[in-house]
Amino acid sequence: MKTTNIAALLTDFGALDPYVGIVKGVIKSLSPRASLIDLAHEILPQDVRSAAFHLMVSVPYFPDGTLFVAVVDPGVGSSRAVLYAETARHRYLAPDNGLLSWVFRKQPPRVLRSVENDALFLSPVSRTFQGRDVFAPVAGHLLGGMKSKRLGPPYQMKTRIPFPEPVRSKNKIQGEVLVVDRFGNLISNIGEREMRGRRLRVRVGRSKMLPLCPSYSEGPDKAPFVVRGSFGFLEVAVKNGNAAERLKACVGDELSAEVSS
Amino acid sequence: MKTTNIAALLTDFGALDPYVGIVKGVIKSLSPRASLIDLAHEILPQDVRSAAFHLMVSVPYFPDGTLFVAVVDPGVGSSRAVLYAETARHRYLAPDNGLLSWVFRKQPPRVLRSVENDALFLSPVSRTFQGRDVFAPVAGHLLGGMKSKRLGPPYQMKTRIPFPEPVRSKNKIQGEVLVVDRFGNLISNIGEREMRGRRLRVRVGRSKMLPLCPSYSEGPDKAPFVVRGSFGFLEVAVKNGNAAERLKACVGDELSAEVSS
Amino acid sequence: MKTTNIAALLTDFGALDPYVGIVKGVIKSLSPRASLIDLAHEILPQDVRSAAFHLMVSVPYFPDGTLFVAVVDPGVGSSRAVLYAETARHRYLAPDNGLLSWVFRKQPPRVLRSVENDALFLSPVSRTFQGRDVFAPVAGHLLGGMKSKRLGPPYQMKTRIPFPEPVRSKNKIQGEVLVVDRFGNLISNIGEREMRGRRLRVRVGRSKMLPLCPSYSEGPDKAPFVVRGSFGFLEVAVKNGNAAERLKACVGDELSAEVSS
């Protein structure tokens, strides 16, 4: 496949500590010309599901050949495998804990390997920071041009996180809040294309029915409303405000949509 | 004008979500050699005024030809225009919502265009994330060497945010707190050069008169004082402490200065 | 010594303001091909000790020749010197306030200079933001290939922060919590190699004795435990939880370890 010198990094390491910087130091030691892009590092500690969502919505916008290094890894130091994967357009390093499940919904993997060649790792490998000791040096070798065959043997992914598919009936669809973003927008699991009709209305938990608006700026003042979100899902927003706070809503809350045609 | 491959990014997208990373992915897809610098992304959601301040004080320190991509855009998806501007030294992409007003105080624009050539955008253009669908691909094309003429027709800026000029009298000047920084320093709108004299004292709201000190470390212990700030404005600080907390002060509070010569 | 175009930046400037971005703008103005890595910027304001720890544990993972620019500088604008240092592998710019003390424990400096050549600085030099006016342009010149001799004369470091060595007895060692990381892990000052034996147990303050576990995932559910941390120190953790919250522990708290062989 086509490769680039670009790696996109997704972790739960945060900005408080130098963990992300250390990972970059290791990568640059092995591949000085690597170009490193931060996808997100403020994922809640060990929140593999959020990481799976972030990756799913981000991946299509990156150059062909980009290497995604995703380390949200509550099983660090256990026997969970480290995965290398290739899809039609991109490359991935991640623990086998479901993190790649949602990105593979649209882009199934063509190559899957278990990363086992410890000659590529830092030595000794710690049991607590394999972002530094395993993922970073392997990424550095790959970005430096090493063939992926050298990583380890072909592998079958063991852990999947099922995507929470909404429950469909004729004019109604019952879903949930998948993610709350920094603006307080509630991003649902309901595909925006599924719900076409004269009048689309959404309810979060026991809220009133909320109207559909074409953009944030065209929403009503202060009251929550629905938009067709930029990731292909229905979203609930408040103009210049915070829908999560207004509706006291959070991840996992029921969100249902109705169409009258 | 001289151009570079450097873009500086200023948004209110935060670090929680992958929005900034996605913007970078789009830019790098079109201009793999672009060098991307984060100016700030933690601007309060939709706080155009803070973004205008950040840009004003940052721009002079960037290389000639730098492209500033500034997306704090409460009007996303509405009919507000997307601006391309050139000053003597730099290039800008921003919504026409006043964001560029303060940077133009000292560096008036020589070129202003409305970005309308939708062949340059991602397709379809969402109504909620034009940082990804409009600003990023246009930035990618410009950094890749595309002529700015192709963006769209010449344009007159429609929205300006007036700079809050302080009210001057002979030995006194009445201003306000323009910004509170992460250290709790209160940055005022009073130019530090205007107030020269034997004895400069400042008051915030109804506080006591605060003395002028040459640097943070020469300030008194625990009590607030004034310094000539690094952006050319008078600032109120507390040594190893937080002036905003100490004085219970926030953006917009009155701050006045007196000189006795 | 070998040099690279890589600089690693460590400051307490935070993400709220454009301070870090401005520093990068100045560096890139002087050295357009510089590759800039963020080590950490969310160090608590003026917390030189945390910065010293971050630097100590990060430095070994960076390429030979990397220039570390460390600006946590409560004495900015005072007469404290600005240091340039070289160890066997790396280069440093930092205020002479102890920030480099712990990195020099294992890698003593071979070259130490006082940065005094103000022809290299921005003009005028502010008394409050020398990250921009002194550190950044000096870093830019060094990354652009300038010889370090031009910075200023040889110098003796004046300020050291002593490393808090634990107190050792036969089967016991009395230490403290050195750092709390974003996961709530308590990182101690007790070297993990010192404490070998059949049964290692740790106590934080007046807590129960906590057992040693090989990794986070092998720890007990909900109860705190000890791991041999990735930086070479004993750490206290809670699996999928936060040890600092669970034990109401913070930096400086007593942490002691016992071995029964």
JSON list of C-alpha atoms in Angstrom, two decimals, chain A residues 3-8 27-28 31-36 64-67 91 142-144, chain B residues 28 32:
[
{"chain": "A", "resi": 3, "resn": "THR", "atom": "CA", "xyz": [2.74, 4.96, 2.74]},
{"chain": "A", "resi": 4, "resn": "THR", "atom": "CA", "xyz": [3.57, 8.43, 4.05]},
{"chain": "A", "resi": 5, "resn": "ASN", "atom": "CA", "xyz": [5.72, 9.82, 6.83]},
{"chain": "A", "resi": 6, "resn": "ILE", "atom": "CA", "xyz": [2.55, 11.00, 8.63]},
{"chain": "A", "resi": 7, "resn": "ALA", "atom": "CA", "xyz": [1.41, 9.47, 11.91]},
{"chain": "A", "resi": 8, "resn": "ALA", "atom": "CA", "xyz": [-1.75, 10.55, 13.74]},
{"chain": "A", "resi": 27, "resn": "ILE", "atom": "CA", "xyz": [9.29, 8.01, 17.13]},
{"chain": "A", "resi": 28, "resn": "LYS", "atom": "CA", "xyz": [11.54, 10.86, 16.01]},
{"chain": "A", "resi": 31, "resn": "SER", "atom": "CA", "xyz": [12.31, 8.28, 12.03]},
{"chain": "A", "resi": 32, "resn": "PRO", "atom": "CA", "xyz": [13.59, 11.86, 12.14]},
{"chain": "A", "resi": 33, "resn": "ARG", "atom": "CA", "xyz": [11.46, 12.96, 9.20]},
{"chain": "A", "resi": 34, "resn": "ALA", "atom": "CA", "xyz": [8.18, 11.66, 10.62]},
{"chain": "A", "resi": 35, "resn": "SER", "atom": "CA", "xyz": [5.36, 14.21, 10.65]},
{"chain": "A", "resi": 36, "resn": "LEU", "atom": "CA", "xyz": [3.28, 13.75, 13.80]},
{"chain": "A", "resi": 64, "resn": "ASP", "atom": "CA", "xyz": [-3.59, 7.85, 2.19]},
{"chain": "A", "resi": 65, "resn": "GLY", "atom": "CA", "xyz": [-0.95, 5.83, 3.97]},
{"chain": "A", "resi": 66, "resn": "THR", "atom": "CA", "xyz": [-1.26, 7.67, 7.29]},
{"chain": "A", "resi": 67, "resn": "LEU", "atom": "CA", "xyz": [-0.30, 5.52, 10.27]},
{"chain": "A", "resi": 91, "resn": "ARG", "atom": "CA", "xyz": [-2.44, 1.81, 8.59]},
{"chain": "A", "resi": 142, "resn": "LEU", "atom": "CA", "xyz": [7.22, 1.69, 10.10]},
{"chain": "A", "resi": 143, "resn": "LEU", "atom": "CA", "xyz": [7.49, 5.42, 9.35]},
{"chain": "A", "resi": 144, "resn": "GLY", "atom": "CA", "xyz": [11.16, 4.85, 8.58]},
{"chain": "B", "resi": 28, "resn": "LYS", "atom": "CA", "xyz": [-1.90, 17.64, 5.00]},
{"chain": "B", "resi": 32, "resn": "PRO", "atom": "CA", "xyz": [1.87, 17.19, 2.61]}
]
